C-alpha cells in the first residue's frame, strides 16, 4: 500500500469544475471587492503627514500614542528616533488640515516645550515601486511563457501563467477582504509568491510531461485525465512536504517575527497556500481542459483526412 | 538478488570528514559573516529622498553628465555626515535617489543634501560683491572666533586685497547699512530686508563692518553649533551642486523595524529553520539528515556570498532568502521522493539512488531556471528594491541548486557507495511492505 495511482482514491480531475467555479467566483468577488473596497494602503502609498515630536526625555511609542489619543487623534505609525530616543516620528495617512496641525503643535509645545516639526510625505517612492513591480512581473510572465513553450509546450506555459496570476490576485484579494495594511514589504511578499508559484507548478507539469511520454496513445479525455491524476498523486507527497516546510518558516515569522514583518509574513503564508492549491487543483486541470480540446481537434482532423483523403 | 558485500568504511569516513570540516568552517566563521553584512534602510531605519534635478539657469540641459556630477558632489556631502552605507543612484532621466541608512537627524541630512552651496557676499541692496568663484576650493574650515570662542566657518578668498577693497567700501556706509550679507543660495528676487525677517533665512550671517579687513580669510559667524559649522564648511568644500534638487518625496523608511525587530526576525528565522529540520528528519529519516547538512551549507554559503558581494540586506532580500530555503528544501524533497519511488519499485539502494538523482535533476532544473528567468526579468526592468530582491533571489537559487543537488548527491553517494545503506529501506522512510518485488 503506497501512495500509488491505482490504489489511491484521490481524483483531482473529477472535481475540477468545482475548483474552477470556486476559484472563478472567488476571483470575481475579489475583483469587485478590489474595485469597491480597495486595499488598505499604508503610508508607503498614500500622501500623509509626518510629525516629529521632540520630548524632553526618552519616550516610548505607547506614551506618544496615548498623548495623541488625549486630543482625539489616532496616529497610523509611530517610530522612535533620535540619539536619546527622545523623538517620536508620528505618521498620519491623509493630510491633516492646518487647524489640526496647529492644534497638535500647540498641544505638544505645551507638553514638552518644543514645537513639533510637521511635514507632508508624498507616496512617490512606494507608488513607483509598485508600478515597476507590476510591469516587471508582466514582462516576466511573457518570458516564462516563452521558456516553458520551448521546454514544454505552449499550453503548459499558458496554464502556469494563469496559476501565477491566480496566486498573485489571491493575495491581493485576501488583503482587500481583511483590510490588512499594504506596504512596501507586501510587494516583496507578492514577488516571492510569484517565484514560488511558478516553481511549484513547473514541478507538477514536469511529471505530467514525463508520464504523458510514457503513454502509448492519448486520444480520449480519460487517458489525459489519468495522466494528470497519476502525476498529481506521484508528486503529492513532494507538494505537501515542500509547502509545509516553507510555511513553517513563514509562520514562524508571523508568530515570532515582530510587528514589522507581520504584513510581509502573512502575505507569504497566504500566498504559499494559494500557490499549492492552484498547483494541485487549478493549473493541471486547466492544462487538461486545453489539451483535451487540442487532442479532440487533432482526432477530428485525422478523421476528416481519412474520410476524404487529400489529392496529393 | 545480489549478495551483500562488506561495508566500505572509507566512504563513510570521508563523509564525516567533509561534514566535520564544513561544520568547523561554519562554526568559526559564520558569525563574522553575519556581522559584516550591512543592513538596508528598512532593517536598520534611516531615510530616503527622491530628488528631481532642475536646471539652475535657462538653457542648461539635464543630462547624464550633469546628473553624475551631482551624484559625485552629493556623495562628497554625505561623507560630511559620516553615513556608512549611503546609496545614491540616478533614476530615469532626471531623478536622483539618496538612501541614508541609520541617519537619525533627517532635517540636517535634508538640508545638507539639497543646499546648493552657492555662497555669495552682498551688500544690503543685494549688490553682488563676491561669489563662489572668488573662493579657494576646499579652503573652508570650521574654527572658533578668537574673541567670543563661538564656532565659526572660515573661507579663503583667492585674492586677499579684494576683501580689503570690499570692506573698506562698506565700512563707510551709515550704521545699519554697513553690513556684509553672506548668502547661501541667493536666488534672483531675494532681498536682504525680506530675508532677514525670516526665521530660516538664507543669509548665514550679516556682520557689520567697522574697519577694513586685509585678509584672505573670511569669518562667517552665525549662531552655529560646532556641528553646524563643521557641516557648512563640509558643504562648501564639497562644492556647489550643478543643479537644483527638488524633493519629490522623503520617506523615513520602516524605522519601525528597528534593531529589536530585526532580532525578533532573526530568532523567528531560527525557529522556522529548526522546524524545517525536524520535519525533514522525521519524514525522510536518513535522507532528512543529509538534507539538514546541505541546508546548513546553503544558509552559510548564501550569507558568505551576500557578504562577499557587499550586498545590503533588505527586507526583500530576506524574502528572497526564504524563497531560496524553500527551493533548496524542495530540490531535496523532489530527489528524495524520486529515490523513495525507486526503492519502492524494488530497485537496489544503489540503483534507486542513481535513477532517483538522475530523474529528479531535469525537474529541478526546469523549476529553477523558470524562477531565475523571472528574477532576471525583475532585475532588468525593476528599480531599487525590486532589483535588490531579484539579485538576492538569483544568488539564493544558484546556491540552493549547488547545495541541494550537488552537495546532497555527493554526501548521499558516499553512504550509498559504502553499501552501509543496502537493504535498509526504513532509513529512507520506506516501509518494507511498500516495496514491490521486482
CSV table of N, CA and C in Angstrom, one decimal, chain A residues 94-180:
chain,number,residue,atom,x,y,z
A,94,UNK,N,-3.2,60.5,4.9
A,94,UNK,CA,-4.1,61.6,4.5
A,94,UNK,C,-3.6,62.8,5.2
A,95,UNK,N,-3.9,63.9,4.5
A,95,UNK,CA,-3.4,65.2,5.0
A,95,UNK,C,-4.2,65.7,6.2
A,96,UNK,N,-3.5,66.1,7.2
A,96,UNK,CA,-4.2,66.8,8.3
A,96,UNK,C,-4.4,68.3,7.8
A,97,UNK,N,-5.5,68.9,8.2
A,97,UNK,CA,-5.7,70.3,7.8
A,97,UNK,C,-4.9,71.2,8.7
A,98,UNK,N,-4.8,72.4,8.4
A,98,UNK,CA,-4.0,73.4,9.1
A,98,UNK,C,-4.4,73.5,10.6
A,99,UNK,N,-5.8,73.5,10.7
A,99,UNK,CA,-6.3,73.7,12.1
A,99,UNK,C,-5.8,72.5,13.0
A,100,UNK,N,-5.9,71.3,12.4
A,100,UNK,CA,-5.5,70.1,13.1
A,100,UNK,C,-4.0,70.1,13.5
A,101,UNK,N,-3.2,70.5,12.5
A,101,UNK,CA,-1.7,70.5,12.7
A,101,UNK,C,-1.4,71.5,13.8
A,102,UNK,N,-2.1,72.7,13.8
A,102,UNK,CA,-1.9,73.7,14.7
A,102,UNK,C,-2.2,73.2,16.1
A,103,UNK,N,-3.3,72.6,16.2
A,103,UNK,CA,-3.8,72.0,17.5
A,103,UNK,C,-2.8,71.1,18.1
A,104,UNK,N,-2.3,70.2,17.2
A,104,UNK,CA,-1.3,69.2,17.6
A,104,UNK,C,0.0,69.9,18.1
A,105,UNK,N,0.4,70.9,17.2
A,105,UNK,CA,1.7,71.6,17.6
A,105,UNK,C,1.6,72.3,18.9
A,106,UNK,N,0.4,73.0,19.1
A,106,UNK,CA,0.3,73.7,20.4
A,106,UNK,C,0.3,72.8,21.6
A,107,UNK,N,-0.4,71.6,21.4
A,107,UNK,CA,-0.5,70.7,22.5
A,107,UNK,C,0.8,70.2,22.9
A,108,UNK,N,1.6,69.8,21.9
A,108,UNK,CA,2.9,69.2,22.3
A,108,UNK,C,3.9,70.3,22.7
A,109,UNK,N,3.7,71.5,22.2
A,109,UNK,CA,4.6,72.6,22.6
A,109,UNK,C,4.4,72.8,24.1
A,110,UNK,N,3.2,72.8,24.5
A,110,UNK,CA,2.9,73.0,26.0
A,110,UNK,C,3.4,71.8,26.8
A,111,UNK,N,3.3,70.6,26.2
A,111,UNK,CA,3.6,69.4,26.9
A,111,UNK,C,5.1,69.3,27.1
A,112,UNK,N,5.9,69.5,26.0
A,112,UNK,CA,7.3,69.2,26.0
A,112,UNK,C,8.2,70.4,25.8
A,113,UNK,N,7.5,71.5,25.5
A,113,UNK,CA,8.3,72.8,25.4
A,113,UNK,C,9.0,73.0,24.1
A,114,UNK,N,8.7,72.1,23.1
A,114,UNK,CA,9.2,72.4,21.8
A,114,UNK,C,8.2,72.1,20.7
A,115,UNK,N,8.2,72.9,19.7
A,115,UNK,CA,7.2,72.8,18.7
A,115,UNK,C,7.5,71.6,17.8
A,116,UNK,N,6.6,70.7,17.5
A,116,UNK,CA,6.9,69.6,16.6
A,116,UNK,C,7.0,70.0,15.2
A,117,UNK,N,7.9,69.4,14.5
A,117,UNK,CA,8.1,69.6,13.0
A,117,UNK,C,7.0,68.9,12.3
A,118,UNK,N,6.4,69.6,11.3
A,118,UNK,CA,5.3,68.9,10.6
A,118,UNK,C,5.7,68.9,9.1
A,119,UNK,N,5.7,67.8,8.5
A,119,UNK,CA,6.0,67.8,7.0
A,119,UNK,C,5.1,66.8,6.4
A,120,UNK,N,4.7,67.0,5.1
A,120,UNK,CA,3.9,66.1,4.4
A,120,UNK,C,4.8,65.2,3.6
A,121,UNK,N,4.4,63.9,3.6
A,121,UNK,CA,5.1,63.0,2.8
A,121,UNK,C,4.3,62.7,1.5
A,122,UNK,N,5.1,62.4,0.5
A,122,UNK,CA,4.4,62.1,-0.8
A,122,UNK,C,4.7,60.6,-1.0
A,123,UNK,N,3.8,59.9,-1.7
A,123,UNK,CA,3.9,58.5,-1.8
A,123,UNK,C,4.7,58.0,-3.0
A,124,UNK,N,5.4,58.9,-3.6
A,124,UNK,CA,6.0,58.6,-4.9
A,124,UNK,C,6.9,57.3,-4.9
A,125,UNK,N,7.7,57.2,-3.8
A,125,UNK,CA,8.6,56.0,-3.7
A,125,UNK,C,7.8,54.7,-3.8
A,126,UNK,N,6.8,54.6,-3.0
A,126,UNK,CA,6.0,53.4,-2.9
A,126,UNK,C,5.3,53.1,-4.2
A,127,UNK,N,4.7,54.2,-4.7
A,127,UNK,CA,3.9,54.0,-5.9
A,127,UNK,C,4.7,53.6,-7.1
A,128,UNK,N,5.9,54.2,-7.2
A,128,UNK,CA,6.7,53.8,-8.4
A,128,UNK,C,7.2,52.4,-8.2
A,129,UNK,N,7.5,52.0,-7.0
A,129,UNK,CA,8.0,50.6,-6.7
A,129,UNK,C,6.9,49.6,-7.1
A,130,UNK,N,5.6,49.9,-6.7
A,130,UNK,CA,4.5,49.0,-7.0
A,130,UNK,C,4.3,49.0,-8.6
A,131,UNK,N,4.3,50.1,-9.2
A,131,UNK,CA,4.1,50.1,-10.6
A,131,UNK,C,5.2,49.3,-11.4
A,132,UNK,N,6.4,49.6,-10.9
A,132,UNK,CA,7.5,48.9,-11.5
A,132,UNK,C,7.5,47.4,-11.3
A,133,UNK,N,7.1,47.0,-10.1
A,133,UNK,CA,7.0,45.6,-9.8
A,133,UNK,C,5.9,44.9,-10.8
A,134,UNK,N,4.8,45.6,-10.9
A,134,UNK,CA,3.7,45.1,-11.7
A,134,UNK,C,4.2,44.9,-13.2
A,135,UNK,N,4.8,45.9,-13.7
A,135,UNK,CA,5.3,45.9,-15.1
A,135,UNK,C,6.3,44.7,-15.2
A,136,UNK,N,7.3,44.7,-14.3
A,136,UNK,CA,8.3,43.6,-14.3
A,136,UNK,C,7.7,42.2,-14.3
A,137,UNK,N,6.7,42.0,-13.4
A,137,UNK,CA,6.1,40.7,-13.4
A,137,UNK,C,5.4,40.4,-14.7
A,138,UNK,N,4.7,41.4,-15.3
A,138,UNK,CA,4.1,41.1,-16.6
A,138,UNK,C,5.1,40.7,-17.6
A,139,UNK,N,6.2,41.4,-17.7
A,139,UNK,CA,7.3,41.0,-18.6
A,139,UNK,C,7.8,39.7,-18.3
A,140,UNK,N,8.0,39.4,-17.0
A,140,UNK,CA,8.5,38.1,-16.6
A,140,UNK,C,7.5,37.0,-17.0
A,141,UNK,N,6.2,37.3,-17.0
A,141,UNK,CA,5.2,36.3,-17.4
A,141,UNK,C,5.4,35.9,-18.9
A,142,UNK,N,5.7,36.9,-19.7
A,142,UNK,CA,6.0,36.7,-21.1
A,142,UNK,C,7.2,35.8,-21.2
A,143,UNK,N,8.2,36.1,-20.5
A,143,UNK,CA,9.5,35.3,-20.5
A,143,UNK,C,9.2,33.9,-20.1
A,144,UNK,N,8.4,33.7,-19.1
A,144,UNK,CA,8.1,32.4,-18.6
A,144,UNK,C,7.4,31.6,-19.7
A,145,UNK,N,6.4,32.3,-20.4
A,145,UNK,CA,5.6,31.7,-21.4
A,145,UNK,C,6.6,31.2,-22.5
A,146,UNK,N,7.5,32.1,-22.9
A,146,UNK,CA,8.5,31.7,-24.0
A,146,UNK,C,9.3,30.5,-23.5
A,147,UNK,N,9.9,30.5,-22.3
A,147,UNK,CA,10.7,29.4,-21.9
A,147,UNK,C,10.0,28.1,-21.8
A,148,UNK,N,8.8,28.2,-21.2
A,148,UNK,CA,8.1,26.9,-21.0
A,148,UNK,C,7.6,26.4,-22.3
A,149,UNK,N,7.2,27.3,-23.2
A,149,UNK,CA,6.8,26.8,-24.5
A,149,UNK,C,8.0,26.1,-25.2
A,150,UNK,N,9.2,26.6,-25.1
A,150,UNK,CA,10.3,25.9,-25.7
A,150,UNK,C,10.6,24.6,-25.0
A,151,UNK,N,10.6,24.6,-23.7
A,151,UNK,CA,11.0,23.4,-22.9
A,151,UNK,C,9.8,22.4,-22.9
A,152,UNK,N,8.6,22.9,-22.8
A,152,UNK,CA,7.4,22.0,-22.7
A,152,UNK,C,6.6,22.2,-24.0
A,153,UNK,N,5.6,23.0,-23.8
A,153,UNK,CA,4.6,23.2,-24.9
A,153,UNK,C,3.8,24.5,-24.5
A,154,UNK,N,3.2,25.1,-25.5
A,154,UNK,CA,2.6,26.4,-25.2
A,154,UNK,C,1.5,26.3,-24.1
A,155,UNK,N,0.7,25.1,-24.2
A,155,UNK,CA,-0.4,25.0,-23.3
A,155,UNK,C,0.0,25.0,-21.8
A,156,UNK,N,1.2,24.3,-21.6
A,156,UNK,CA,1.7,24.3,-20.2
A,156,UNK,C,2.0,25.7,-19.7
A,157,UNK,N,2.6,26.5,-20.7
A,157,UNK,CA,3.0,27.9,-20.3
A,157,UNK,C,1.8,28.7,-20.0
A,158,UNK,N,0.8,28.5,-20.8
A,158,UNK,CA,-0.5,29.3,-20.5
A,158,UNK,C,-1.1,28.9,-19.1
A,159,UNK,N,-1.1,27.6,-18.8
A,159,UNK,CA,-1.7,27.2,-17.6
A,159,UNK,C,-0.8,27.7,-16.4
A,160,UNK,N,0.5,27.6,-16.6
A,160,UNK,CA,1.4,28.0,-15.5
A,160,UNK,C,1.2,29.5,-15.2
A,161,UNK,N,1.1,30.3,-16.2
A,161,UNK,CA,1.0,31.8,-16.0
A,161,UNK,C,-0.4,32.1,-15.4
A,162,UNK,N,-1.4,31.3,-15.9
A,162,UNK,CA,-2.7,31.5,-15.3
A,162,UNK,C,-2.7,31.3,-13.8
A,163,UNK,N,-2.0,30.2,-13.4
A,163,UNK,CA,-1.9,29.8,-12.0
A,163,UNK,C,-1.2,30.9,-11.2
A,164,UNK,N,-0.1,31.5,-11.9
A,164,UNK,CA,0.6,32.5,-11.3
A,164,UNK,C,-0.2,33.8,-11.0
A,165,UNK,N,-1.0,34.1,-12.0
A,165,UNK,CA,-1.9,35.3,-11.9
A,165,UNK,C,-2.9,35.0,-10.8
A,166,UNK,N,-3.4,33.8,-10.7
A,166,UNK,CA,-4.4,33.4,-9.7
A,166,UNK,C,-3.8,33.6,-8.3
A,167,UNK,N,-2.5,33.2,-8.1
A,167,UNK,CA,-1.9,33.3,-6.8
A,167,UNK,C,-1.7,34.8,-6.4
A,168,UNK,N,-1.2,35.5,-7.3
A,168,UNK,CA,-0.9,36.9,-7.0
A,168,UNK,C,-2.2,37.7,-6.7
A,169,UNK,N,-3.2,37.4,-7.5
A,169,UNK,CA,-4.5,38.0,-7.2
A,169,UNK,C,-5.1,37.6,-5.9
A,170,UNK,N,-4.9,36.3,-5.6
A,170,UNK,CA,-5.4,35.7,-4.3
A,170,UNK,C,-4.9,36.5,-3.1
A,171,UNK,N,-3.6,36.9,-3.1
A,171,UNK,CA,-3.1,37.6,-2.0
A,171,UNK,C,-3.7,39.0,-2.0
A,172,UNK,N,-3.8,39.7,-3.1
A,172,UNK,CA,-4.4,41.0,-3.2
A,172,UNK,C,-5.8,41.0,-2.6
A,173,UNK,N,-6.6,39.9,-3.0
A,173,UNK,CA,-8.0,39.8,-2.6
A,173,UNK,C,-8.0,39.6,-1.1
A,174,UNK,N,-7.2,38.7,-0.6
A,174,UNK,CA,-7.1,38.4,0.8
A,174,UNK,C,-6.9,39.7,1.6
A,175,UNK,N,-6.0,40.5,1.1
A,175,UNK,CA,-5.7,41.8,1.8
A,175,UNK,C,-6.8,42.8,1.6
A,176,UNK,N,-7.6,42.7,0.5
A,176,UNK,CA,-8.7,43.6,0.4
A,176,UNK,C,-9.8,43.2,1.4
A,177,UNK,N,-10.0,41.8,1.5
A,177,UNK,CA,-11.0,41.3,2.5
A,177,UNK,C,-10.7,41.7,3.9
A,178,UNK,N,-9.4,41.4,4.3
A,178,UNK,CA,-9.1,41.6,5.7
A,178,UNK,C,-8.7,43.0,6.0
A,179,UNK,N,-8.5,43.8,4.9
A,179,UNK,CA,-8.1,45.2,5.1
A,179,UNK,C,-6.8,45.4,5.9
A,180,UNK,N,-6.0,44.4,5.8
A,180,UNK,CA,-4.6,44.5,6.4
A,180,UNK,C,-3.9,45.6,5.6
